[in-house]
XYZ file of C-alpha atoms in Angstrom:
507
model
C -23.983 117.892 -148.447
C -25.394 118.762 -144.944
C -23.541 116.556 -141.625
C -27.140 115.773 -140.883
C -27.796 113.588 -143.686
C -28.735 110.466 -142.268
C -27.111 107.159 -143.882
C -29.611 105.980 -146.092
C -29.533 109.418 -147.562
C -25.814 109.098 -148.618
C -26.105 105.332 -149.886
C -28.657 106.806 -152.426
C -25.934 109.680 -153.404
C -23.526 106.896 -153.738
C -25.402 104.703 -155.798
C -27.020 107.588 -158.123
C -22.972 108.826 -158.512
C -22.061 105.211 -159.294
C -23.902 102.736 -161.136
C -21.837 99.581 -160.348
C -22.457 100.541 -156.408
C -26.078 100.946 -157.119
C -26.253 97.911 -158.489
C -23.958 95.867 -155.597
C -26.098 97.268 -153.021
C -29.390 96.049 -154.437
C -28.059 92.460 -154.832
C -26.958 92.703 -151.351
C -30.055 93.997 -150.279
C -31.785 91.061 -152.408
C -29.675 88.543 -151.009
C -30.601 89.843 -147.283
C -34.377 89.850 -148.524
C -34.106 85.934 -149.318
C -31.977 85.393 -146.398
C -34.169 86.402 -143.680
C -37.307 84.754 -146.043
C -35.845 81.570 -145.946
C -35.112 81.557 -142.118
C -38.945 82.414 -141.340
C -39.940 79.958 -143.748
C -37.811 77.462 -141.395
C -38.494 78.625 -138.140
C -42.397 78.500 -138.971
C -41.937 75.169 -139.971
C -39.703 74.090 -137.181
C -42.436 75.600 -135.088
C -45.305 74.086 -136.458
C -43.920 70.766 -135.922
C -43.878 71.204 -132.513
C -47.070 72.886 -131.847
C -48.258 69.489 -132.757
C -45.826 67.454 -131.059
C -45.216 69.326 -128.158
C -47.204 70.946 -126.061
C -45.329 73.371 -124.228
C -45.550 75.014 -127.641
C -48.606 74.837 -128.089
C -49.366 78.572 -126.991
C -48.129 82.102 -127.727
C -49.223 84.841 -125.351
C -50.684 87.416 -128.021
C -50.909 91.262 -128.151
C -53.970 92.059 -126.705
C -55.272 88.921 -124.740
C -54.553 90.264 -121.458
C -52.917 87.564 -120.295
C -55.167 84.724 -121.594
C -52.917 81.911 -123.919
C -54.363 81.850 -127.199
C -53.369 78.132 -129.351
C -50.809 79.157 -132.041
C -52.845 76.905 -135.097
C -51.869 76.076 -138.610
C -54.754 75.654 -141.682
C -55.472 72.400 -140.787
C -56.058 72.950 -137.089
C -57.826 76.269 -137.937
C -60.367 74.501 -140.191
C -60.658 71.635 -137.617
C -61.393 74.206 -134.655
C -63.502 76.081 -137.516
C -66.063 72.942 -137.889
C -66.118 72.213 -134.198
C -67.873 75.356 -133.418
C -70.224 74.770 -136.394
C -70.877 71.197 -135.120
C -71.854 72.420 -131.969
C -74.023 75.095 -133.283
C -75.582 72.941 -135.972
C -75.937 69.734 -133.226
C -78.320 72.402 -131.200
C -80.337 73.694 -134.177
C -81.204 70.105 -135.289
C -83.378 69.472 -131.585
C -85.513 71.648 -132.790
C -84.869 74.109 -129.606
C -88.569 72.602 -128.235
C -87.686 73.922 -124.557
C -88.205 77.833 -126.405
C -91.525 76.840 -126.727
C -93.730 77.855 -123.592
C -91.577 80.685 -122.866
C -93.069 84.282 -123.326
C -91.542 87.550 -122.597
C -92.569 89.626 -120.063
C -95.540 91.865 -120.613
C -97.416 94.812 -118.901
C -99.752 93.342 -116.925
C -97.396 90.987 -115.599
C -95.197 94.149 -114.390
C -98.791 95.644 -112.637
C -99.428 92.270 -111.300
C -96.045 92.788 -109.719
C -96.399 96.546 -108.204
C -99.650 94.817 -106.818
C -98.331 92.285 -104.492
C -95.804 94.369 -103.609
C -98.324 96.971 -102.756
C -100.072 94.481 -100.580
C -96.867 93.072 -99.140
C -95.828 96.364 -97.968
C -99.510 97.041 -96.173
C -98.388 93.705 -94.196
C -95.447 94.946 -93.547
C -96.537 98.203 -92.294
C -94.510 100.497 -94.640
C -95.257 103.397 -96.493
C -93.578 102.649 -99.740
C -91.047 101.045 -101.448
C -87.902 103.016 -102.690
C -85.265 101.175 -105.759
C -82.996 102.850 -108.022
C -82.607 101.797 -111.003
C -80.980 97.796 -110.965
C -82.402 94.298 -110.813
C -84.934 95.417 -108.528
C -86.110 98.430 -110.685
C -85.636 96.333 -113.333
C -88.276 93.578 -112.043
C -90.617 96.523 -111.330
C -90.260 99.057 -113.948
C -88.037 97.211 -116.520
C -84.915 99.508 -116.364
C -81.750 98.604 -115.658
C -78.695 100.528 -114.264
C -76.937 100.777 -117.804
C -80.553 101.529 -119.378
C -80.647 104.524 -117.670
C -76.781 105.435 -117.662
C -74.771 103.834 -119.892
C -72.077 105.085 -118.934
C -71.553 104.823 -114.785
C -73.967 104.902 -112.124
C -75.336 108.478 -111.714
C -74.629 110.470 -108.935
C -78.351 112.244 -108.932
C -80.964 110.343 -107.713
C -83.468 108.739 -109.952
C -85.516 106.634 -107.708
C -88.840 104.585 -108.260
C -91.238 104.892 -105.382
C -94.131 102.637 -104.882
C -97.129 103.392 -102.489
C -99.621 101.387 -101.127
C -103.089 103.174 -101.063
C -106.998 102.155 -100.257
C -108.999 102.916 -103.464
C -111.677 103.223 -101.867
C -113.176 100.033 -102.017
C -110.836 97.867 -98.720
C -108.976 97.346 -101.663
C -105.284 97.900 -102.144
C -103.409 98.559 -105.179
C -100.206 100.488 -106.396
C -99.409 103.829 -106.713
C -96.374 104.536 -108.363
C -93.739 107.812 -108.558
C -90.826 108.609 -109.889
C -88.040 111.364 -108.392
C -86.016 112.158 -111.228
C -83.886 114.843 -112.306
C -85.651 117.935 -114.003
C -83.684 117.778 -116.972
C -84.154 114.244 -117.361
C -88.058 113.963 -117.221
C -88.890 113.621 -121.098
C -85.960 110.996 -121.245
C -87.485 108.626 -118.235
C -90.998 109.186 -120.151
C -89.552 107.941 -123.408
C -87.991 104.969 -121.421
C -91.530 102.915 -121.740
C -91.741 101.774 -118.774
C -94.399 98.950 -118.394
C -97.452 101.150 -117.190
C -100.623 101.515 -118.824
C -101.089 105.277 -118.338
C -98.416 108.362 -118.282
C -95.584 107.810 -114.843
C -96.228 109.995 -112.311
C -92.917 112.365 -111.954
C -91.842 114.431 -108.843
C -89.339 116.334 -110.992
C -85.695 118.207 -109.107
C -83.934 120.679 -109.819
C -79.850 120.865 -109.976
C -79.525 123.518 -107.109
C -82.546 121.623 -104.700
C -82.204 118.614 -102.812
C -84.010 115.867 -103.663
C -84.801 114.205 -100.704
C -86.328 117.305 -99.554
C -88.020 118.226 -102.879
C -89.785 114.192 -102.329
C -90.712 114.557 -98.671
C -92.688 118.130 -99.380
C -94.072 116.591 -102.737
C -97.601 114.600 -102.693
C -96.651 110.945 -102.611
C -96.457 111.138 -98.404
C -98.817 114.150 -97.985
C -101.686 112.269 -96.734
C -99.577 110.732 -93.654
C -98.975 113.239 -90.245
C -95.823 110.748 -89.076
C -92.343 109.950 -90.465
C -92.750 108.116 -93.591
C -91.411 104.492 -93.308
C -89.287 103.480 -96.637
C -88.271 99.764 -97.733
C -84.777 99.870 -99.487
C -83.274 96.660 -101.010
C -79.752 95.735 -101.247
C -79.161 97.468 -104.336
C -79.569 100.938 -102.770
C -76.476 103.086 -102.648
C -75.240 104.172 -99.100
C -75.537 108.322 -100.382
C -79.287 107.879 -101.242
C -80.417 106.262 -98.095
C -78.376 108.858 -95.552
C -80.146 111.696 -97.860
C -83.646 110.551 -97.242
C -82.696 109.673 -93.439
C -81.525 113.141 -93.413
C -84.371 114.841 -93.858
C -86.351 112.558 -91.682
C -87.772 109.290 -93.795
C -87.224 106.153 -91.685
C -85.471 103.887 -93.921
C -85.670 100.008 -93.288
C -83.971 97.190 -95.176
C -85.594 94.583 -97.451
C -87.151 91.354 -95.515
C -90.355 89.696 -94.935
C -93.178 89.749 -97.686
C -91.694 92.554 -99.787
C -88.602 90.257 -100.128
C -90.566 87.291 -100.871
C -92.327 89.208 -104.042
C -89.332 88.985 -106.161
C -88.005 85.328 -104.362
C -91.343 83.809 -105.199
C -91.935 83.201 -109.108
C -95.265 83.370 -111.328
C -95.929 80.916 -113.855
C -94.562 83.067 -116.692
C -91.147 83.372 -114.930
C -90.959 79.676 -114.631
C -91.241 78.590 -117.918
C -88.801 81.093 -118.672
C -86.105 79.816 -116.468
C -87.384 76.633 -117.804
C -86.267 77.595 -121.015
C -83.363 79.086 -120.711
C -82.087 76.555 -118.038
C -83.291 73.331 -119.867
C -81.489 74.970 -123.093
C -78.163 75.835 -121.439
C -78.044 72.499 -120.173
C -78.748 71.132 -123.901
C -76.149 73.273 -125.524
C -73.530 71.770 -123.027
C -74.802 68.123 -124.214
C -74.464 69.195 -127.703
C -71.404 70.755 -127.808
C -70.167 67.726 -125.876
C -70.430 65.434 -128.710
C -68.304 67.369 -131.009
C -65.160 67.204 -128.683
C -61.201 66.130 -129.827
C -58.226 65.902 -128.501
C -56.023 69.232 -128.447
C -59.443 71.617 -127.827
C -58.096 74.342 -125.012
C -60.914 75.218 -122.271
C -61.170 78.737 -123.952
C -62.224 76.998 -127.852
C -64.843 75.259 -125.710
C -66.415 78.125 -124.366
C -66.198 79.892 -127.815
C -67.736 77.352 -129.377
C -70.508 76.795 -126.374
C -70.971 80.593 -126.504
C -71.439 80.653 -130.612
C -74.062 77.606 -129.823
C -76.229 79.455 -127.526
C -76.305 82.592 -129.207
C -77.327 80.572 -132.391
C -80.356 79.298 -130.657
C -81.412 82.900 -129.444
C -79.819 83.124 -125.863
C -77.381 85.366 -124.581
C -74.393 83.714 -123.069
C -72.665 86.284 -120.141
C -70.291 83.775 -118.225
C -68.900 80.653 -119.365
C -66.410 78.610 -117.233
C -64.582 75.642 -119.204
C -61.823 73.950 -117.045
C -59.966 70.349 -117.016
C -59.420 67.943 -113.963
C -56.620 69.990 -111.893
C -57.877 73.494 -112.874
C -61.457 72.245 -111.733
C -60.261 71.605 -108.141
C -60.375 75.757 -108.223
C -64.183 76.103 -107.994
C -64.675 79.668 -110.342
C -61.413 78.800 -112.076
C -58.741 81.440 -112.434
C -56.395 79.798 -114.949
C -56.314 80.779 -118.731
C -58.035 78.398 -120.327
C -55.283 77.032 -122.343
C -55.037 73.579 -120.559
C -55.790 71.083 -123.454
C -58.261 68.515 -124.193
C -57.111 64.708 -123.614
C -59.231 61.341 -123.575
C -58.983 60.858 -119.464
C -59.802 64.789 -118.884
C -62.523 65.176 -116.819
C -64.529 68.135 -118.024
C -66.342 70.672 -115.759
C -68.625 73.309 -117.622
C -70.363 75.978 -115.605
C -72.190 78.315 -117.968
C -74.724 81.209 -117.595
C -77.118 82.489 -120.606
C -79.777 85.314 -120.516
C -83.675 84.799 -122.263
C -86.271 87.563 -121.994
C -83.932 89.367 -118.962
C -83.944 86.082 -117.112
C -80.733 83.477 -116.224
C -79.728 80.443 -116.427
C -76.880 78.727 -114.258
C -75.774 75.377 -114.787
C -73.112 72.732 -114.022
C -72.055 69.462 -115.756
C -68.816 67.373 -115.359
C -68.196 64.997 -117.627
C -65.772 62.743 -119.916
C -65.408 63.662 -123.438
C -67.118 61.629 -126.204
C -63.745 59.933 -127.445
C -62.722 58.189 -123.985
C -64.742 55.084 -124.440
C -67.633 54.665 -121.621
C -67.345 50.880 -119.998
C -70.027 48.822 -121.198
C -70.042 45.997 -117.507
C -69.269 46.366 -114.159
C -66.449 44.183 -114.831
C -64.711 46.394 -117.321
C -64.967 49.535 -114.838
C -63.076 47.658 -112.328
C -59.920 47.299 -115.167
C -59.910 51.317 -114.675
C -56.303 53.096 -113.398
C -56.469 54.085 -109.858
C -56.967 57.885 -111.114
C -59.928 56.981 -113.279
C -61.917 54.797 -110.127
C -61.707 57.755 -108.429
C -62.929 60.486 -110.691
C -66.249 58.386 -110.763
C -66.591 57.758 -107.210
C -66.222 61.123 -106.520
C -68.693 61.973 -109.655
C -71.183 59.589 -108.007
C -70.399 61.097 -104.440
C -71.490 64.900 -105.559
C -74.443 63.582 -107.753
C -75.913 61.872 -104.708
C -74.893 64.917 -102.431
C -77.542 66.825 -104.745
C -80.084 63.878 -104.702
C -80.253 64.329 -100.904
C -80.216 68.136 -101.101
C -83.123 67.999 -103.367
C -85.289 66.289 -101.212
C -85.208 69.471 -99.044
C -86.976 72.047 -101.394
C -90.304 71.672 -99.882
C -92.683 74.472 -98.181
C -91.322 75.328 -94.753
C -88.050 73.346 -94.744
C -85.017 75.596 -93.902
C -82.303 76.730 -96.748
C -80.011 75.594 -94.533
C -81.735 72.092 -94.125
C -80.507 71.777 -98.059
C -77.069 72.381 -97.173
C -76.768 70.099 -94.628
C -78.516 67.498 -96.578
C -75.827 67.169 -99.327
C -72.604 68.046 -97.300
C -74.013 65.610 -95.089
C -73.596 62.947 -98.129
C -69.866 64.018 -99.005
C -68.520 64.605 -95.201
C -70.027 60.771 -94.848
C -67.928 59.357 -98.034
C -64.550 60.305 -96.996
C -64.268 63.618 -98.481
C -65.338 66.425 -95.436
C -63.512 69.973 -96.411
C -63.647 69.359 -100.035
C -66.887 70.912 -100.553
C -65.955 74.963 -99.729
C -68.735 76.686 -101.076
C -72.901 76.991 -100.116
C -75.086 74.293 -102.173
C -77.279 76.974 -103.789
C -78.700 79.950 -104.097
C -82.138 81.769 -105.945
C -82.171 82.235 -109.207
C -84.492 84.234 -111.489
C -83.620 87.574 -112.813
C -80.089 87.690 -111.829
C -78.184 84.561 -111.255
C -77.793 84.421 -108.201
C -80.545 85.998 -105.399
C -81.988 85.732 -102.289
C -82.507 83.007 -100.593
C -79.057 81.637 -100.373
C -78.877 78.443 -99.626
C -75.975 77.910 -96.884
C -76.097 75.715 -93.662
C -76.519 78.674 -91.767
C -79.398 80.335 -93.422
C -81.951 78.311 -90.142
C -84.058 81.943 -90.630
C -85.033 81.806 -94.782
C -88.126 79.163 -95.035
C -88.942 78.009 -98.365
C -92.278 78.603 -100.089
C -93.993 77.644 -102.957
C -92.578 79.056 -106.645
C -89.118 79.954 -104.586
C -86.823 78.818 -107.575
C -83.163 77.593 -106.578
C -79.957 75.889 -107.858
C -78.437 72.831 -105.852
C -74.840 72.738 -107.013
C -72.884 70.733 -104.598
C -69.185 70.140 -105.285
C -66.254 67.868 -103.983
C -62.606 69.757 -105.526
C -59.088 68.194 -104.872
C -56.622 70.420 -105.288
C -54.179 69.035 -107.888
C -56.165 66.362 -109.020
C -59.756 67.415 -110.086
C -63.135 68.849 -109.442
C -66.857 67.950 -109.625
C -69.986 70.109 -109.386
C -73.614 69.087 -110.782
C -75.590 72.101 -110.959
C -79.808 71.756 -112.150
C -82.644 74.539 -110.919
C -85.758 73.565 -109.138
C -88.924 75.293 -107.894
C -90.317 74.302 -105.153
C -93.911 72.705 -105.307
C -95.720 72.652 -102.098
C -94.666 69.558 -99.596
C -94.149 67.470 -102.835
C -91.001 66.818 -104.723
C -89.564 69.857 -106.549
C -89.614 70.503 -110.289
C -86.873 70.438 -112.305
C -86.389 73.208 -114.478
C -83.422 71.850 -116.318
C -85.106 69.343 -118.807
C -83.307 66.112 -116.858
C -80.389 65.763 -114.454
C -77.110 64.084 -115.419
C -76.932 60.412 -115.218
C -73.362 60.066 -115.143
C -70.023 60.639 -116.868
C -70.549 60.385 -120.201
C -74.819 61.207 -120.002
C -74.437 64.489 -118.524
């Protein structure tokens, strides 16, 4: 027999020469079998009776979670977590979803009725055309996005969307739109579908040209005997705008009218943030009422996730945290703090409908921590308690004040001031460390952005906005009330988020 047989190899030799060894090693082997069966079966059980008596073992960090606890669960608890997310999807079916109602997608000629005021806009502006890559911005134009036109990283040739304004003829202005785009890639931007209602107009490059050149000897500027002037918004990379400043376009940032084309909404974009905002916020409410004891912040935002998609919104962030891990704004924990009847609950969750966002805040009590029916029993309330709901009354008249500020011509940083001005008053200046809103539409947040330094940005009519003030205690807690409004004139603001919160168990 070869030195290199390995031992399991000679065992077999030995038990094939001898049948009473054969048969000694496979009761041994049995007997190790049970052995190691039998402790499992108690450490399981040992563990399982602490899981639910104990939470520090409550958790197992799992292959594959990148660092996020996951709640080690038995049957019952798995069936229990199970029905909870079917409550909360089931509790948001049965409304009916009657805020889906008015909303519409997007359709062609609200795209052309978009090239046109930018067209216009421009002409006040005094600029030649605007330039966008593909983004939110092309997106709101020409309905691509980055990933729809490379999935897999942003490209490094240029593919840029260039919109003219000319005179037809008539003192009227309208839109003339181009596109620069790779040679090879000029069937695939045709069979994107871009919202026009006859064939794009394509200045097509070659590999071995350059492109800015190839666009500044093409048509679109051959009419003008000056240095073109191009608009570029944020989105533009730093590569594209030094090419076409190299070979002599006079490239400008994004401000004045052009800006305000995207900042100011149409009625169709409304009652799609309606939507989507006024059913984010319902989702929340519904999932609310199907709260226990033990949930983790991460089976909450599973289950508030499952809920929206159910109801034909996409969720893409979701941030579930309890009392201390709420004094951290945007979070950063992992989600595994558990549910208990004096938690104070802060949900900030974002959903997509028809390529438009919502963004929304409520902090709240769960369901089983009874709500105080007087005056009288509110004052028998621990210390802790009295002060989550002053502070939860302190932020939700912070955004009361701040929404008295979204009228026509008042400041974004008048809003800012207004509801800081509430929380500094109460006892609490410092503890609210981030701006009080921001535009909304498209992407979740956009221009304007609503900070007390912003004197410049003036608000106009259809400018949509979140007013999210926040008071956070390190170590303690945190409270943010988030709702959307559009501003109506010198009037009051409409609320695009079905109702506001009315307190800590309402929200």
């Amino acid at each position: 027999m070869s030195k290199t047989s390995n031992w399991a190899t000679l065992g077999d030799v030995e038990a094939s020469n001898s049948p009473s060894k054969a048969r000694k090693n496979r009761f041994s082997l049995r007997n190790a079998a049970w052995t190691l069966a039998t402790i499992g079966l108690i450490a399981t059980g040992v563990f399982h009776y602490f899981s639910k008596h104990d939470s520090s073992w409550a958790h197992l960090r799992l292959p594959g979670t990148e660092g996020r606890f996951q709640p080690c669960r038995n049957h019952e608890d798995a069936d229990r977590l199970k029905n909870f997310q079917q409550c909360a999807i089931d509790n948001l079916l049965e409304t009916g979803l009657p805020f889906l109602e008015k909303a519409l997608p997007i359709n062609i000629g609200d795209f052309e009725e978009r090239r046109q005021r930018l067209a216009e806009a421009l002409v006040a502006e005094e600029v030649d055309a605007f330039v966008v890559e593909p983004g939110y911005t092309f997106k709101y134009y020409g309905n691509v996005s980055q990933p729809e036109w490379e999935v897999w990283e942003p490209e490094e040739r240029p593919f840029l969307m260039i919109v003219r304004p000319f005179d037809d003829g008539t003192g009227n202005i309208k839109a003339n739109t181009t596109f620069l785009c790779p040679s090879f890639e000029a069937e695939r931007a045709r069979l994107l579908g871009m919202p026009f209602t006859e064939a794009i107009q394509i200045v097509p490059w070659e590999e071995h040209w350059d492109p800015y050149i190839t666009l500044q000897q093409s048509d679109v500027f051959s009419d003008l005997t000056r240095k073109p002037r191009l608009m570029v918004d944020e989105e533009m990379r730093d590569f594209i705008q030094r090419g076409l400043s190299s070979v002599g376009f006079e490239v400008v940032g994004l401000s004045g009218r052009v800006e305000e084309v995207r900042q100011i909404k149409s009625s169709s974009e409304i009652e799609i943030l309606r939507a989507v905002n006024t059913g984010t916020v319902e989702a929340v409410r519904q999932v609310r009422k199907c709260l226990y004891p033990g949930l983790t912040e991460n089976e909450i935002a599973e289950a508030l996730d499952s809920a929206l998609r159910a109801a034909g919104m996409d969720p893409f962030f979701d941030i579930v945290l309890f009392d201390e891990n709420a004094s951290n704004p945007h979070g950063g924990t992992n989600g595994s703090k558990v549910l208990e009847a004096e938690t104070l609950v802060l949900i900030d969750v974002g959903a997509h409908l028809y390529g438009y966002s919502s963004d929304i805040c409520r902090t709240f009590f769960p369901p089983f921590f009874e709500k105080p029916l007087t005056e009288e029993e509110k004052q028998t309330f621990a210390p802790h308690i009295a002060e989550k709901l002053n502070v939860w009354n302190v932020v939700f008249d912070a955004q009361t004040q701040s929404i008295h500020q979204f009228r026509e011509n008042e400041t974004a940083a008048s809003v800012d001031i207004a509801a800081r001005t509430v929380i500094d008053q109460a006892g609490y200046e410092g503890t609210f460390t981030h701006r009080v809103g921001h535009g909304i539409g498209i992407k979740a947040h956009e221009s304007p952005y609503l900070n007390k330094g912003n004197h410049k940005t003036l608000l106009k009519t259809g400018m949509a906005f979140t007013s999210e003030p926040g008071i956070y205690l390190v170590d303690k807690f945190g409270v943010r009330h988030e709702d959307i409004f559009v501003v109506q004139g010198e009037g009051e603001p409409e609320l695009l988020t079905g109702r506001r919160a009315t307190g800590p168990w309402d929200p």
